[in-house]
Short mmCIF file of C-alpha atoms in Angstrom, two decimals:
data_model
loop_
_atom_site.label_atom_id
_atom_site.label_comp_id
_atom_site.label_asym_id
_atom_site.label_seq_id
_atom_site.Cartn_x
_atom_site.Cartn_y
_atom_site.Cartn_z
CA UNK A 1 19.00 -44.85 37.65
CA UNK A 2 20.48 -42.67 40.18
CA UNK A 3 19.01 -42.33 43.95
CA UNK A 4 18.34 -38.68 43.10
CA UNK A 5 16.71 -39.38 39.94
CA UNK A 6 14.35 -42.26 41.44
CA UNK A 7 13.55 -40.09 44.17
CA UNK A 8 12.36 -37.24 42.02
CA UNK A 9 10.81 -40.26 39.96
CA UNK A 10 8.62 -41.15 43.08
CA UNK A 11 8.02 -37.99 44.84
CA UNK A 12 4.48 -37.41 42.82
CA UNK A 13 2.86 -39.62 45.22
CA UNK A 14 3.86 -37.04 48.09
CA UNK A 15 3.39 -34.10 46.05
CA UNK A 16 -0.42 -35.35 45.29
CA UNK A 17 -1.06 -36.39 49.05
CA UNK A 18 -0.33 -33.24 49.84
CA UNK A 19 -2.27 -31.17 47.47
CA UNK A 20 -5.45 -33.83 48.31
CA UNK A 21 -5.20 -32.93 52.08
CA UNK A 22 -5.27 -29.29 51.33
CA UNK A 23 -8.45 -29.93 48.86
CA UNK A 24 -9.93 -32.38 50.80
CA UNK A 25 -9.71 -30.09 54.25
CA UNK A 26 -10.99 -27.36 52.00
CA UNK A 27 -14.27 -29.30 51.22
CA UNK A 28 -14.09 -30.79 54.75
CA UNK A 29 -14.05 -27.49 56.12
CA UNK A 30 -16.51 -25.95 53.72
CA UNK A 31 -19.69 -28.34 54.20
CA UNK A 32 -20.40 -27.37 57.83
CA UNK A 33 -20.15 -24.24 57.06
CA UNK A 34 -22.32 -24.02 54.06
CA UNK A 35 -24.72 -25.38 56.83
CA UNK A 36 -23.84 -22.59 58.94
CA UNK A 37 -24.47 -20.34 56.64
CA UNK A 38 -27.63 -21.30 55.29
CA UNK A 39 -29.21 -21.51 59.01
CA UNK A 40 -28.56 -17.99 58.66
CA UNK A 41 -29.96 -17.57 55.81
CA UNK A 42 -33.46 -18.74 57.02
CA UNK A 43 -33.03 -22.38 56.10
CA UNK A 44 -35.16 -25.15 57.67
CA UNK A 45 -33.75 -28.81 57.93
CA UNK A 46 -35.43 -29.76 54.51
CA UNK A 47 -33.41 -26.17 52.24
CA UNK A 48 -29.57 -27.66 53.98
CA UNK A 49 -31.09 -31.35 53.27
CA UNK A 50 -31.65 -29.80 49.86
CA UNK A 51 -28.34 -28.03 49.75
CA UNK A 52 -25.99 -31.05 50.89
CA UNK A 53 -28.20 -33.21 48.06
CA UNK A 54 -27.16 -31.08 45.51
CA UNK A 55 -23.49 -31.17 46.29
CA UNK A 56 -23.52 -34.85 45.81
CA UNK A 57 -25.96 -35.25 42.80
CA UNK A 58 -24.69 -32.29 40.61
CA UNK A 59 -21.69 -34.67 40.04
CA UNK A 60 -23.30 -37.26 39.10
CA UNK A 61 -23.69 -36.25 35.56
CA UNK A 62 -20.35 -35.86 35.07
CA UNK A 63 -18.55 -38.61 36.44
CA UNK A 64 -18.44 -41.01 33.42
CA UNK A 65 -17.71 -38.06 31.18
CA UNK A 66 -14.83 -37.31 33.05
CA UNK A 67 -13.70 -40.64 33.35
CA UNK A 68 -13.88 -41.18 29.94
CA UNK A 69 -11.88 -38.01 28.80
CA UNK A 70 -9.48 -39.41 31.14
CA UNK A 71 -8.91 -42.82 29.90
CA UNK A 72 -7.96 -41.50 26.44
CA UNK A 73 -6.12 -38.31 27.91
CA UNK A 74 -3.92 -36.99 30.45
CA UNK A 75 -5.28 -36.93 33.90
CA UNK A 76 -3.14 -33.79 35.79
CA UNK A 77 -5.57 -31.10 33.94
CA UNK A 78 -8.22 -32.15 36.59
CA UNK A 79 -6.46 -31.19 39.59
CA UNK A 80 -6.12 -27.54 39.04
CA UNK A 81 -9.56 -27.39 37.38
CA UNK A 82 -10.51 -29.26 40.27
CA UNK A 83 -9.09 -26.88 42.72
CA UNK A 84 -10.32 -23.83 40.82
CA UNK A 85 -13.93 -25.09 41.34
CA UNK A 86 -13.83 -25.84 45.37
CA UNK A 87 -12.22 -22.40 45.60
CA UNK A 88 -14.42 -20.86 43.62
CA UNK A 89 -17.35 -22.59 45.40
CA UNK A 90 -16.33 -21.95 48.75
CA UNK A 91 -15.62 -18.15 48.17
CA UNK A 92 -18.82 -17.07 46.43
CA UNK A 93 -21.17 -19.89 48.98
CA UNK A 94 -19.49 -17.26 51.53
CA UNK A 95 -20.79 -14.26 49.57
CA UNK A 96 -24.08 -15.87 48.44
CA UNK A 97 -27.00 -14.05 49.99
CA UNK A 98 -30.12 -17.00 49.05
CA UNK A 99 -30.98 -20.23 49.16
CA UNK A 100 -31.06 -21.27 45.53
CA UNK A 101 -27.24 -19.23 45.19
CA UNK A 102 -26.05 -21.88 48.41
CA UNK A 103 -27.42 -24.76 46.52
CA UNK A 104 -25.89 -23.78 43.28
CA UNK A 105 -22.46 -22.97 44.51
CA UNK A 106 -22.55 -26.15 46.63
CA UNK A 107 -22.63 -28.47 43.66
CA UNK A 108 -19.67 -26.44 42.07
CA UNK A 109 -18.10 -26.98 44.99
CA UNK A 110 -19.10 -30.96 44.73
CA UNK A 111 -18.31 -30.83 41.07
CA UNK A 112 -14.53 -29.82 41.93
CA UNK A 113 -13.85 -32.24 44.42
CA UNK A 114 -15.25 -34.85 41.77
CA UNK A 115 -13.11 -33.68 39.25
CA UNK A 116 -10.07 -33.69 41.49
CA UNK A 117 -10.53 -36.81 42.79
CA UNK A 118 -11.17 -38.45 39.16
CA UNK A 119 -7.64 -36.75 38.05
CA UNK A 120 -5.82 -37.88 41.21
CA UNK A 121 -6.71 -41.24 41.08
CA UNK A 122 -6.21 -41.90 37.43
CA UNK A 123 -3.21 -40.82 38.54
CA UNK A 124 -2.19 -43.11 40.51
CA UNK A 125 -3.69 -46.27 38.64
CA UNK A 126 -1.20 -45.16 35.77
CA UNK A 127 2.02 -44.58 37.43
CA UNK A 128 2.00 -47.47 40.33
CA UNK A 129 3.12 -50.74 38.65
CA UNK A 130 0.23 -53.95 40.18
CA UNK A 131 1.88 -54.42 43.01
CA UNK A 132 2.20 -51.21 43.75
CA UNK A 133 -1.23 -50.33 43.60
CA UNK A 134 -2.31 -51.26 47.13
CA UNK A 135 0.47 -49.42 48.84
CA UNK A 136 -0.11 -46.21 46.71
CA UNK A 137 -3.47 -46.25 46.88
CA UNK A 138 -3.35 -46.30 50.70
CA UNK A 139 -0.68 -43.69 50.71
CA UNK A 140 -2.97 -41.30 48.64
CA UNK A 141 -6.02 -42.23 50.80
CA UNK A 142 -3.98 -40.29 53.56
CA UNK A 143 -4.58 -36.99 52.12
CA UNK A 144 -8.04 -37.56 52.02
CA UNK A 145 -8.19 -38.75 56.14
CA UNK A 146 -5.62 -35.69 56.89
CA UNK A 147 -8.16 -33.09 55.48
CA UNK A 148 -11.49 -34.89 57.07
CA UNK A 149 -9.66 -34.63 60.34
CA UNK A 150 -8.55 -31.13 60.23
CA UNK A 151 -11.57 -29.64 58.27
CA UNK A 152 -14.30 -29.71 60.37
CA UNK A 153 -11.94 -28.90 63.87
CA UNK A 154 -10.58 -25.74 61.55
CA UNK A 155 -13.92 -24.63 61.01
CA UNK A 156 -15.72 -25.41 64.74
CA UNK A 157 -12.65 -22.92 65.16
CA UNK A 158 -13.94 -20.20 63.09
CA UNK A 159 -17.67 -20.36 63.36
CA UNK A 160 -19.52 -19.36 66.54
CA UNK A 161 -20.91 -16.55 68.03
CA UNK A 162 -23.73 -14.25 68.00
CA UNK A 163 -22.91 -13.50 63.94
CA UNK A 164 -23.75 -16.79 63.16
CA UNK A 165 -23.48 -15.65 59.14
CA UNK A 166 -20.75 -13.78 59.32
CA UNK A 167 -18.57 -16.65 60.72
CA UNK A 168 -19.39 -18.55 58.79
CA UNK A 169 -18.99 -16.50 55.58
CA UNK A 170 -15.14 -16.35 56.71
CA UNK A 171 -14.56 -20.06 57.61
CA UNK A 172 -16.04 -20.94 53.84
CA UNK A 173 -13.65 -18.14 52.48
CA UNK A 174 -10.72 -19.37 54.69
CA UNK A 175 -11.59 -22.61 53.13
CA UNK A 176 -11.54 -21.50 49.81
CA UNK A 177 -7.85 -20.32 50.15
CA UNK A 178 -6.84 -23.08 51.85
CA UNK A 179 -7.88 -24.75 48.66
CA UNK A 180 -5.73 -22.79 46.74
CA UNK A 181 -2.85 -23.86 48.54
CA UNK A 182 -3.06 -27.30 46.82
CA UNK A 183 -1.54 -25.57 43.43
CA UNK A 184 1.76 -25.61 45.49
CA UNK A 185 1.93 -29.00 44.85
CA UNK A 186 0.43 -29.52 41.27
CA UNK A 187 4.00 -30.00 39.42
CA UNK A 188 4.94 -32.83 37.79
CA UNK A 189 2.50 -35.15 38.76
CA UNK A 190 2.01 -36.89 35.82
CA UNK A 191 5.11 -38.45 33.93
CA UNK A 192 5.09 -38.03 29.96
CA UNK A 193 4.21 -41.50 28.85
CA UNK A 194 5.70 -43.04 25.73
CA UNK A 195 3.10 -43.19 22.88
CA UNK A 196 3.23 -46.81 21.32
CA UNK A 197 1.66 -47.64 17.84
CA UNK A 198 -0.72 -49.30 19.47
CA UNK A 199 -1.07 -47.36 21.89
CA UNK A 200 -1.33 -44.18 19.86
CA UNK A 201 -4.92 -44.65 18.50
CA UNK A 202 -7.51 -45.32 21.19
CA UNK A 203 -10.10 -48.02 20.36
CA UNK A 204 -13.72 -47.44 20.74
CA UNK A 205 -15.09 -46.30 23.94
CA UNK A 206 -16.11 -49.68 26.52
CA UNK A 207 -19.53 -49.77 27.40
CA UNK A 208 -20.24 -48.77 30.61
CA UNK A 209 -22.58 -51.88 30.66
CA UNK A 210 -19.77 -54.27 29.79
CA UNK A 211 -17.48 -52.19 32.60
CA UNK A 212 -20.30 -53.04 35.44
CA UNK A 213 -20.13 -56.78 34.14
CA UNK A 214 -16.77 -57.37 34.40
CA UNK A 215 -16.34 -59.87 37.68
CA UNK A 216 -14.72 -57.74 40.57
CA UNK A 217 -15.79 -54.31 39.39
CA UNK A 218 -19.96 -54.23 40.92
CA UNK A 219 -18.32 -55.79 44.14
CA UNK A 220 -15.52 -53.13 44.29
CA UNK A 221 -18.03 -50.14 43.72
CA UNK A 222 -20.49 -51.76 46.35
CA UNK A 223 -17.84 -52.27 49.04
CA UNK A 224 -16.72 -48.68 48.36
CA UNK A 225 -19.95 -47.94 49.00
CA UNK A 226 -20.52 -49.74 52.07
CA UNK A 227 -17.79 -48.41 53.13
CA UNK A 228 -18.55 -44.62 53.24
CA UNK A 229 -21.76 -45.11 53.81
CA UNK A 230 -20.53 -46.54 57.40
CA UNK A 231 -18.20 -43.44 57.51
CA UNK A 232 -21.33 -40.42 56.84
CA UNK A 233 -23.79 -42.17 58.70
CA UNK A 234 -21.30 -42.61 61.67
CA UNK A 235 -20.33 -38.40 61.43
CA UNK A 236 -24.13 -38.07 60.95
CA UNK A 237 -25.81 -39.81 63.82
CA UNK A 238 -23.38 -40.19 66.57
CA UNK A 239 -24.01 -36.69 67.73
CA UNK A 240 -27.27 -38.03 67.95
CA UNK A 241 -26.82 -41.36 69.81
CA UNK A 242 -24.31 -38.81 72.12
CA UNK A 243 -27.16 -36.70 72.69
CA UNK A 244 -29.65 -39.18 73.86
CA UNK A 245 -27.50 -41.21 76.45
CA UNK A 246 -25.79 -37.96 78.24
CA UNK A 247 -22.58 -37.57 76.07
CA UNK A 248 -20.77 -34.54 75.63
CA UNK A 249 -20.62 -32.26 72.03
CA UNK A 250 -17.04 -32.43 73.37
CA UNK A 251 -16.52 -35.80 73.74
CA UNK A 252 -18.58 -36.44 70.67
CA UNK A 253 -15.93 -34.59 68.46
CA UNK A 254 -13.18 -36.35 70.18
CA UNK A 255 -14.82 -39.84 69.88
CA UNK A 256 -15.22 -38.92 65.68
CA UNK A 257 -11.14 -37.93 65.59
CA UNK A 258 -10.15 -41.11 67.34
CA UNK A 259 -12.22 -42.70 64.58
CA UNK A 260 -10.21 -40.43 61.74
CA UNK A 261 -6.91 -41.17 63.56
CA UNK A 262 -7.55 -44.74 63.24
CA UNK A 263 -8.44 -44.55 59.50
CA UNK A 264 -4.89 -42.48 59.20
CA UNK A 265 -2.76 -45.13 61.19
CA UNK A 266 -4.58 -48.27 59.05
CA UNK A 267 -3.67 -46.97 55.66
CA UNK A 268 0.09 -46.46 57.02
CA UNK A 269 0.36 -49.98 57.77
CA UNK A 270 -1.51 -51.54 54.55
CA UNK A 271 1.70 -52.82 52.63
CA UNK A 272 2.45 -55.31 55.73
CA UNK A 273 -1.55 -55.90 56.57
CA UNK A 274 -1.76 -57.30 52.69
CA UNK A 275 1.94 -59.19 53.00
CA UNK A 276 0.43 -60.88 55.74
CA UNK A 277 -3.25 -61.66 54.47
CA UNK A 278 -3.74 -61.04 51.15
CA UNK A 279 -6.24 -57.95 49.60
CA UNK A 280 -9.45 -60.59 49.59
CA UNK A 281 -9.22 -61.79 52.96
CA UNK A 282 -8.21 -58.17 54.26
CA UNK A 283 -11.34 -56.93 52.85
CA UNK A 284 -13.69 -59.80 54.02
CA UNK A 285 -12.11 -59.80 57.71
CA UNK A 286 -12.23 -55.57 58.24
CA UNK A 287 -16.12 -55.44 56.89
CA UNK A 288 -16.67 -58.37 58.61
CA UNK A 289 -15.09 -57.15 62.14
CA UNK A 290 -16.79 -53.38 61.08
CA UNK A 291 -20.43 -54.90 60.28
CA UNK A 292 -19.94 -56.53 64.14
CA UNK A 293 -18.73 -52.95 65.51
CA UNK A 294 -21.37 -50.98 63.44
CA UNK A 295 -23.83 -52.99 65.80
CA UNK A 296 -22.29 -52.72 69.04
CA UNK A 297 -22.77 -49.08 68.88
CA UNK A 298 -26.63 -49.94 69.27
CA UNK A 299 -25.83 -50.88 72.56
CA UNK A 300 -25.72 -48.92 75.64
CA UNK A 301 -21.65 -49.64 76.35
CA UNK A 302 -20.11 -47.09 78.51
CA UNK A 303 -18.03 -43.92 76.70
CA UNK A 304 -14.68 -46.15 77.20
CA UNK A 305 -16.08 -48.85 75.39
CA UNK A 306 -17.36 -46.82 72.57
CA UNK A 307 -14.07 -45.40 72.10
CA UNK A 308 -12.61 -48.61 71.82
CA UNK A 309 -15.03 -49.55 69.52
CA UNK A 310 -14.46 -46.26 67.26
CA UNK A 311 -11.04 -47.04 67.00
CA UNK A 312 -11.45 -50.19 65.77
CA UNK A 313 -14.27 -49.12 63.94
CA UNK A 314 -11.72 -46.31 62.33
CA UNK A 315 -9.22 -49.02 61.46
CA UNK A 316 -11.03 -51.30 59.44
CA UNK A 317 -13.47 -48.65 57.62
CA UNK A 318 -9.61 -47.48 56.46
CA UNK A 319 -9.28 -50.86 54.34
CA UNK A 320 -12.13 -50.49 52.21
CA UNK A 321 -11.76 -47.25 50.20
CA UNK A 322 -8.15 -47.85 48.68
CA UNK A 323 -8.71 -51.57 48.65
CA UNK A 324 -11.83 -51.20 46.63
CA UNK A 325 -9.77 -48.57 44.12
CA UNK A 326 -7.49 -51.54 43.28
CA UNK A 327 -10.02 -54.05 42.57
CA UNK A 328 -11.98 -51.78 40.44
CA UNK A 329 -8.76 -50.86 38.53
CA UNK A 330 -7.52 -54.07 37.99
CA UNK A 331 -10.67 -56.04 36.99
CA UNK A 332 -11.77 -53.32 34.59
CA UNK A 333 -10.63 -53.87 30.84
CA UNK A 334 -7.34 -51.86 30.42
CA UNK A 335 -8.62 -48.68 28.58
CA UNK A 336 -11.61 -47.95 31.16
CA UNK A 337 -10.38 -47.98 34.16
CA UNK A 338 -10.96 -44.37 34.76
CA UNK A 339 -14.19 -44.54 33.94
CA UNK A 340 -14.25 -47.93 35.85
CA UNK A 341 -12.93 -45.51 38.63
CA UNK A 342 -15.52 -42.66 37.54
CA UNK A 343 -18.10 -45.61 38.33
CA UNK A 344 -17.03 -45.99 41.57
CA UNK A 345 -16.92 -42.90 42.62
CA UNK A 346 -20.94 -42.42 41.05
CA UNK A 347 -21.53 -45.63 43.44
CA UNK A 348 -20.13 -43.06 46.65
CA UNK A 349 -22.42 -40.71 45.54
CA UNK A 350 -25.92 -42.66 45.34
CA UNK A 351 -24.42 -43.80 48.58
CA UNK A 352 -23.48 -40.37 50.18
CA UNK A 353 -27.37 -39.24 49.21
CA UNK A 354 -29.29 -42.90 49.30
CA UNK A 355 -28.10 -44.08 52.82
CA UNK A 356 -28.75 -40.79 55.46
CA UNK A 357 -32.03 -40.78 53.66
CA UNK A 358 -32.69 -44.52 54.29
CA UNK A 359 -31.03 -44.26 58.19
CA UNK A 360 -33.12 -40.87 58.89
CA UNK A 361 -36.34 -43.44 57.76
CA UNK A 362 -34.86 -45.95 60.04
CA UNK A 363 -34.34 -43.66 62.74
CA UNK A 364 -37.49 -42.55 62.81
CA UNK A 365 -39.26 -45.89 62.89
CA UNK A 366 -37.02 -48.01 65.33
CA UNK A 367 -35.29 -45.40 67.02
CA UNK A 368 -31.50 -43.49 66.85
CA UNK A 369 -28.85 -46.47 67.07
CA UNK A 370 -31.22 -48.32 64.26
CA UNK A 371 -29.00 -46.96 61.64
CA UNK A 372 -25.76 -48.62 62.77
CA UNK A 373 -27.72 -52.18 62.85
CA UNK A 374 -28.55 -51.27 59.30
CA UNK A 375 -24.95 -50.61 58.54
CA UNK A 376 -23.83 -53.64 59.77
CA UNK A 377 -25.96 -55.75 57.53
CA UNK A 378 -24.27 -53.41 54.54
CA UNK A 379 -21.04 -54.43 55.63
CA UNK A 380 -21.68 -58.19 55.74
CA UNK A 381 -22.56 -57.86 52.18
CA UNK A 382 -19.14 -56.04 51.20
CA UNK A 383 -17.66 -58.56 53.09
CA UNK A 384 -19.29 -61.34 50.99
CA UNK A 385 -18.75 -59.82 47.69
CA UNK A 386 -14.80 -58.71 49.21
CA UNK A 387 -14.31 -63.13 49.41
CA UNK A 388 -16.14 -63.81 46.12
CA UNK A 389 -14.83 -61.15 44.21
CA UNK A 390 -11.68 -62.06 41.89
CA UNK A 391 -10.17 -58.46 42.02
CA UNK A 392 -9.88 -59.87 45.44
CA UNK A 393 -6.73 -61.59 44.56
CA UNK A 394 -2.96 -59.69 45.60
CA UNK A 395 -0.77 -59.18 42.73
CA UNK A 396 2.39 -62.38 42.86
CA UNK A 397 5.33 -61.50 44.72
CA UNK A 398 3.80 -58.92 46.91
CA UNK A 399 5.98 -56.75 48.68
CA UNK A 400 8.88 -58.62 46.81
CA UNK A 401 7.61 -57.42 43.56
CA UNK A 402 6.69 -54.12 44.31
CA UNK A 403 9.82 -53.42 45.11
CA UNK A 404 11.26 -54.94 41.96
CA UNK A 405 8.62 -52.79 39.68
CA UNK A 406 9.72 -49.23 41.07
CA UNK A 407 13.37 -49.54 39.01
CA UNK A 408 12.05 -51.39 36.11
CA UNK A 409 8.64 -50.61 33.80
CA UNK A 410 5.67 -53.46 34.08
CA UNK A 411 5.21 -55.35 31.35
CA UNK A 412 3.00 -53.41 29.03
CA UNK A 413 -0.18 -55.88 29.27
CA UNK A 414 0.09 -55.33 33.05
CA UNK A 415 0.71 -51.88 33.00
CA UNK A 416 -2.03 -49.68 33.67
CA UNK A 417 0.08 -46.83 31.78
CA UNK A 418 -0.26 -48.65 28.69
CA UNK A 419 -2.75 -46.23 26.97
CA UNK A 420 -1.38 -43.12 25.14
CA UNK A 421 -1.78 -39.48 26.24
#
């Protein structure tokens, strides 16, 4: 194969980083401002509790549809029907004029980036040969970092003012174009796959019970789920823990990018991190290390300190998410692991709505930095399920083989493109 040819070959992965930042910033940008925007709209703290709850249980329903219309078809139709659906939710949140029109448009909007997010990483469990996984996986986790950094900073930039609605009607239709900038990069993502005899009729659907049995797959979803749990609740409450020992707004938002930045520069630097330890220990020494961190922010360490901290923090959160995407694809059985993925990604969700509800309890009881103490007793439970679990294994030859894989096919048991269109 020519350079030219492989490079075309591999380019997807950049193409789909890219449109994911531009999505992901999009939704980033959007969820503040659908806060915004309800405040002027006469909401009290329970209508935007109500309103951010519906974004992440509207999807719910249709995760393991999706999925499952994924693992017996081809994934790139979710990305632009993805993108249509943040766009259109962000536009008409920013022309909605009640309450109940916020909440609806906010789980379209949550609905999209579900769908998108389902395509994209089907995606990648397809075309990335095992030992691939963990590097490509990490790579596409990028997009994702890129777009929560930029997002919120793009729309602190936009809303302000005395027309509090107003503002924030435009940063939620700025948002919704620049999620329409992602279709600039939704070509050729997905590579026609040859259609074996096998391959070409689809045996009956795995139960989603025997999916959440399958050893590595509950300890994947859980650890994802640790993981951005640790991620919200952080965005959530250090404003909070800021605001009660004298720090800045300012020095808050800087504080939360250092975190990001970390997240960005761990998932450049996973390929060597897994060379050097291996994907189970990786996972069980970063939710270890974060569990620790998680609780020193209960303590009354000077701003220097809790930068350092953040940073660190930021690094090893970055571990989890892509780590936990190739343990749940590899331990699932070969023709659900989108819906193995669709599982996960339900897991984020109970987790996105379960743990601010059980840290705002917390909070209230034992005071503001209780939530982090909480966290870190989350993490030490990824971290025991990252040691036990057997998806915890890397793939034989590591960096070796993955280079060996990208000019030659997997075998087809290994593959996980081994399912027809």
């Amino acid at each position: 194969m020519s350079l030219t040819a492989e490079s075309g070959r591999r380019s997807w992965l950049l193409r789909l980083v890219i449109a994911f930042s531009f999505a992901q910033g999009a939704v980033s940008m959007a969820r503040p401002a659908v806060s915004y925007r309800a405040l002027a709209l006469g909401a009290d703290e329970r209508a935007i509790g109500v309103i951010a709850g519906v974004y992440a249980l509207l999807p719910l329903f249709a995760a393991v549809p999706l999925g499952r219309r994924t693992d017996h078809g081809r994934c790139a139709p979710l990305l632009p029907v993805g993108v249509v659906l943040i766009a259109g939710g962000c536009a008409l949140s920013g022309t909605a004029d009640s309450l109940a029109a916020m909440a609806a448009w906010s789980g379209v909007m949550g609905l999209g980036h579900l769908s998108f997010v389902i395509g994209a990483q089907s995606i990648v469990a397809r075309q990335s040969a095992p030992a691939e996984q963990d590097r490509n996986f990490g790579h596409f986790t990028i997009g994702a970092s890129l777009g929560q950094l930029v997002g919120p900073i793009a729309a602190g930039a936009l809303i302000g003012g005395p027309d509090l609605g107003a503002t924030s009607a435009l940063a939620l239709l700025v948002a919704a174009a620049v999620a329409a900038v992602s279709f600039t990069s939704l070509w050729r993502i997905e590579h026609p796959r040859t259609t074996t005899g096998a391959a070409a009729s689809p045996g009956p659907r795995v139960p989603v019970g025997r999916i959440l049995r399958t050893r590595g797959v509950p300890g994947g979803i859980f650890i994802s789920l640790a993981v951005l749990s640790a991620t919200d609740i952080l965005t959530a409450y250090l404003p909070v823990v800021g605001e009660h020992r004298g720090i800045a707004p300012s020095v808050v938002g800087l504080l939360l990018s250092l975190r990001a930045a970390a997240t960005i520069a761990c998932r450049l630097v996973m390929t060597p991190l897994i060379d050097w330890l291996g994907r189970a220990a990786l996972i069980t020494a970063t939710c270890l290390l974060a569990a620790v961190l998680c609780a020193g922010i209960a303590l009354p360490v000077p701003v220097w300190a809790l930068g350092v901290i953040l940073v660190l923090l930021g690094f090893c959160l970055g571990v989890g998410q892509p780590l936990s995407m190739t343990t749940v694809v590899q331990a699932a059985p070969a023709d659900a692991r989108s819906t193995a993925l669709a599982l996960r990604l339900t897991g984020n969700r109970l987790g996105q709505v379960a743990a601010p509800a059980s840290a705002g309890l917390i909070a209230g009881v034992a005071g503001t930095a209780a939530p982090f103490v909480m966290l870190g007793g989350l993490l030490m439970v990824a971290a025991a399920l990252g040691f036990r679990g057997s998806g915890g294994k890397r793939p034989e030859g590591a960096r070796g083989t993955a280079r060996a894989t990208t000019t030659s096919p997997a075998p087809a048991h290994d593959s996980p493109t081994d399912k027809s269109a």
